[in-house]
mmCIF file of C-alpha atoms in Angstrom:
data_model
loop_
_atom_site.group_PDB
_atom_site.id
_atom_site.type_symbol
_atom_site.label_atom_id
_atom_site.label_comp_id
_atom_site.label_asym_id
_atom_site.label_seq_id
_atom_site.Cartn_x
_atom_site.Cartn_y
_atom_site.Cartn_z
ATOM 1 C CA GLU A 1 0.000 0.000 0.000
ATOM 2 C CA ASP A 2 2.767 2.432 0.989
ATOM 3 C CA GLN A 3 6.482 1.956 0.485
ATOM 4 C CA ASP A 4 7.170 3.441 3.921
ATOM 5 C CA ASN A 5 5.332 0.455 5.420
ATOM 6 C CA LEU A 6 8.165 -1.756 4.193
ATOM 7 C CA GLU A 7 10.294 -0.282 6.971
ATOM 8 C CA ILE A 8 8.328 -2.183 9.638
ATOM 9 C CA VAL A 9 9.207 -5.415 7.841
ATOM 10 C CA ASN A 10 12.857 -4.354 7.673
ATOM 11 C CA ASP A 11 12.794 -3.540 11.409
ATOM 12 C CA LEU A 12 11.568 -7.043 12.226
ATOM 13 C CA ALA A 13 14.119 -8.635 9.902
ATOM 14 C CA ARG A 14 16.932 -6.710 11.592
ATOM 15 C CA ALA A 15 15.690 -7.762 15.032
ATOM 16 C CA MET A 16 15.556 -11.403 13.936
ATOM 17 C CA GLY A 17 18.771 -11.387 11.919
ATOM 18 C CA ALA A 18 16.735 -12.389 8.880
ATOM 19 C CA ASP A 19 16.578 -11.435 5.219
ATOM 20 C CA VAL A 20 13.627 -9.727 3.544
ATOM 21 C CA SER A 21 12.173 -11.184 0.381
ATOM 22 C CA CYS A 22 9.013 -10.182 -1.435
ATOM 23 C CA SER A 23 6.275 -11.047 -3.882
ATOM 24 C CA ARG A 24 5.995 -9.782 -7.428
ATOM 25 C CA PRO A 25 3.799 -6.731 -6.692
ATOM 26 C CA ILE A 26 6.566 -5.324 -4.474
ATOM 27 C CA VAL A 27 9.115 -5.748 -7.280
ATOM 28 C CA ASP A 28 6.686 -4.310 -9.840
ATOM 29 C CA ALA A 29 6.263 -1.253 -7.600
ATOM 30 C CA LYS A 30 10.096 -1.020 -7.488
ATOM 31 C CA TRP A 31 10.150 -1.166 -3.687
ATOM 32 C CA LEU A 32 12.675 -4.044 -3.728
ATOM 33 C CA GLU A 33 14.909 -5.446 -6.431
ATOM 34 C CA LYS A 34 13.966 -8.540 -8.442
ATOM 35 C CA SER A 35 16.719 -10.576 -6.776
ATOM 36 C CA ARG A 36 14.573 -10.533 -3.618
ATOM 37 C CA GLN A 37 11.431 -11.801 -5.354
ATOM 38 C CA VAL A 38 10.210 -15.217 -4.245
ATOM 39 C CA GLY A 39 8.051 -17.316 -6.521
ATOM 40 C CA THR A 40 8.017 -19.095 -9.843
ATOM 41 C CA SER A 41 9.223 -15.928 -11.578
ATOM 42 C CA GLY A 42 11.767 -15.209 -8.837
ATOM 43 C CA GLN A 43 13.769 -17.228 -6.315
ATOM 44 C CA THR A 44 13.006 -20.399 -4.415
ATOM 45 C CA VAL A 45 13.824 -20.146 -0.718
ATOM 46 C CA SER A 46 14.177 -22.760 1.992
ATOM 47 C CA PRO A 47 14.707 -21.042 5.346
ATOM 48 C CA LYS A 48 13.996 -22.956 8.540
ATOM 49 C CA VAL A 49 11.098 -20.556 9.135
ATOM 50 C CA TYR A 50 9.368 -18.497 6.449
ATOM 51 C CA LEU A 51 7.454 -15.528 7.865
ATOM 52 C CA ALA A 52 4.906 -14.377 5.274
ATOM 53 C CA CYS A 53 3.864 -10.807 6.124
ATOM 54 C CA GLY A 54 0.827 -9.696 4.163
ATOM 55 C CA ILE A 55 1.368 -12.373 1.504
ATOM 56 C CA SER A 56 -1.943 -13.570 0.081
ATOM 57 C CA GLY A 57 -0.545 -16.859 -1.194
ATOM 58 C CA SER A 58 -0.714 -16.775 -4.970
ATOM 59 C CA PHE A 59 0.197 -20.005 -6.746
ATOM 60 C CA GLN A 60 3.329 -18.349 -8.118
ATOM 61 C CA HIS A 61 4.565 -17.260 -4.684
ATOM 62 C CA MET A 62 3.764 -20.615 -3.109
ATOM 63 C CA GLY A 63 6.037 -22.299 -5.641
ATOM 64 C CA GLY A 64 8.924 -20.286 -4.263
ATOM 65 C CA ILE A 65 8.454 -21.236 -0.609
ATOM 66 C CA LYS A 66 7.826 -24.963 -0.940
ATOM 67 C CA GLY A 67 11.284 -25.659 0.511
ATOM 68 C CA ALA A 68 10.460 -23.950 3.809
ATOM 69 C CA PRO A 69 9.666 -26.593 6.448
ATOM 70 C CA PHE A 70 7.782 -24.140 8.689
ATOM 71 C CA ILE A 71 5.593 -21.280 7.464
ATOM 72 C CA VAL A 72 4.111 -18.532 9.629
ATOM 73 C CA ALA A 73 1.555 -16.371 7.815
ATOM 74 C CA ILE A 74 0.281 -12.972 8.937
ATOM 75 C CA ASN A 75 -2.548 -11.524 6.875
ATOM 76 C CA LYS A 76 -5.614 -9.453 7.708
ATOM 77 C CA ASN A 77 -7.747 -11.509 5.303
ATOM 78 C CA PRO A 78 -8.772 -14.717 7.116
ATOM 79 C CA LYS A 79 -9.523 -16.335 3.741
ATOM 80 C CA ALA A 80 -6.078 -15.668 2.244
ATOM 81 C CA PRO A 81 -4.823 -18.833 0.481
ATOM 82 C CA ILE A 82 -1.507 -18.651 2.381
ATOM 83 C CA PHE A 83 -3.322 -19.932 5.478
ATOM 84 C CA GLN A 84 -4.008 -23.257 3.726
ATOM 85 C CA VAL A 85 -0.281 -24.072 3.747
ATOM 86 C CA ALA A 86 0.846 -22.177 6.854
ATOM 87 C CA ASP A 87 1.874 -24.073 9.957
ATOM 88 C CA VAL A 88 0.856 -21.036 12.016
ATOM 89 C CA GLY A 89 -1.666 -18.476 10.799
ATOM 90 C CA ILE A 90 -2.188 -15.083 12.395
ATOM 91 C CA VAL A 91 -5.107 -12.955 11.239
ATOM 92 C CA ALA A 92 -3.886 -9.422 11.854
ATOM 93 C CA ASP A 93 -2.983 -6.202 10.114
ATOM 94 C CA ILE A 94 0.800 -6.288 9.713
ATOM 95 C CA LEU A 95 0.989 -2.535 10.299
ATOM 96 C CA GLU A 96 -0.311 -3.110 13.827
ATOM 97 C CA PHE A 97 1.119 -6.561 14.551
ATOM 98 C CA LEU A 98 4.702 -6.325 13.270
ATOM 99 C CA PRO A 99 5.821 -3.457 15.523
ATOM 100 C CA GLU A 100 4.577 -5.452 18.531
ATOM 101 C CA LEU A 101 6.354 -8.586 17.304
ATOM 102 C CA THR A 102 9.552 -6.626 16.690
ATOM 103 C CA GLU A 103 9.431 -5.242 20.222
ATOM 104 C CA ALA A 104 8.913 -8.741 21.649
ATOM 105 C CA VAL A 105 11.863 -10.091 19.643
ATOM 106 C CA GLU A 106 14.067 -7.221 20.822
ATOM 107 C CA GLN A 107 13.079 -7.810 24.458
ATOM 108 C CA ALA A 108 13.805 -11.539 24.139
ATOM 109 C CA LYS A 109 17.414 -10.925 23.085
#
């Protein structure tokens, strides 16, 4: 929705020591470079835990995360297809939830 919102994802990634990847709409909007795109038209990833923030779960994106053994999905739409494959599903607005999660991660260090 707003490129500035990407900063909350970056904050969480920094707190976790993780990398940020994205779906095609983020690349198309030129918010992140194509090398960070996950999906059939991007990269395939296989982290121990894949945290999908606001990802709806398109077929193309799902093809790129099939190597992840544990998927946590956060999406405000309870009917988002990503929840069908997620090991943990959280129905929440990432703009509200991620800052709280980041704070909890920071406090746990």
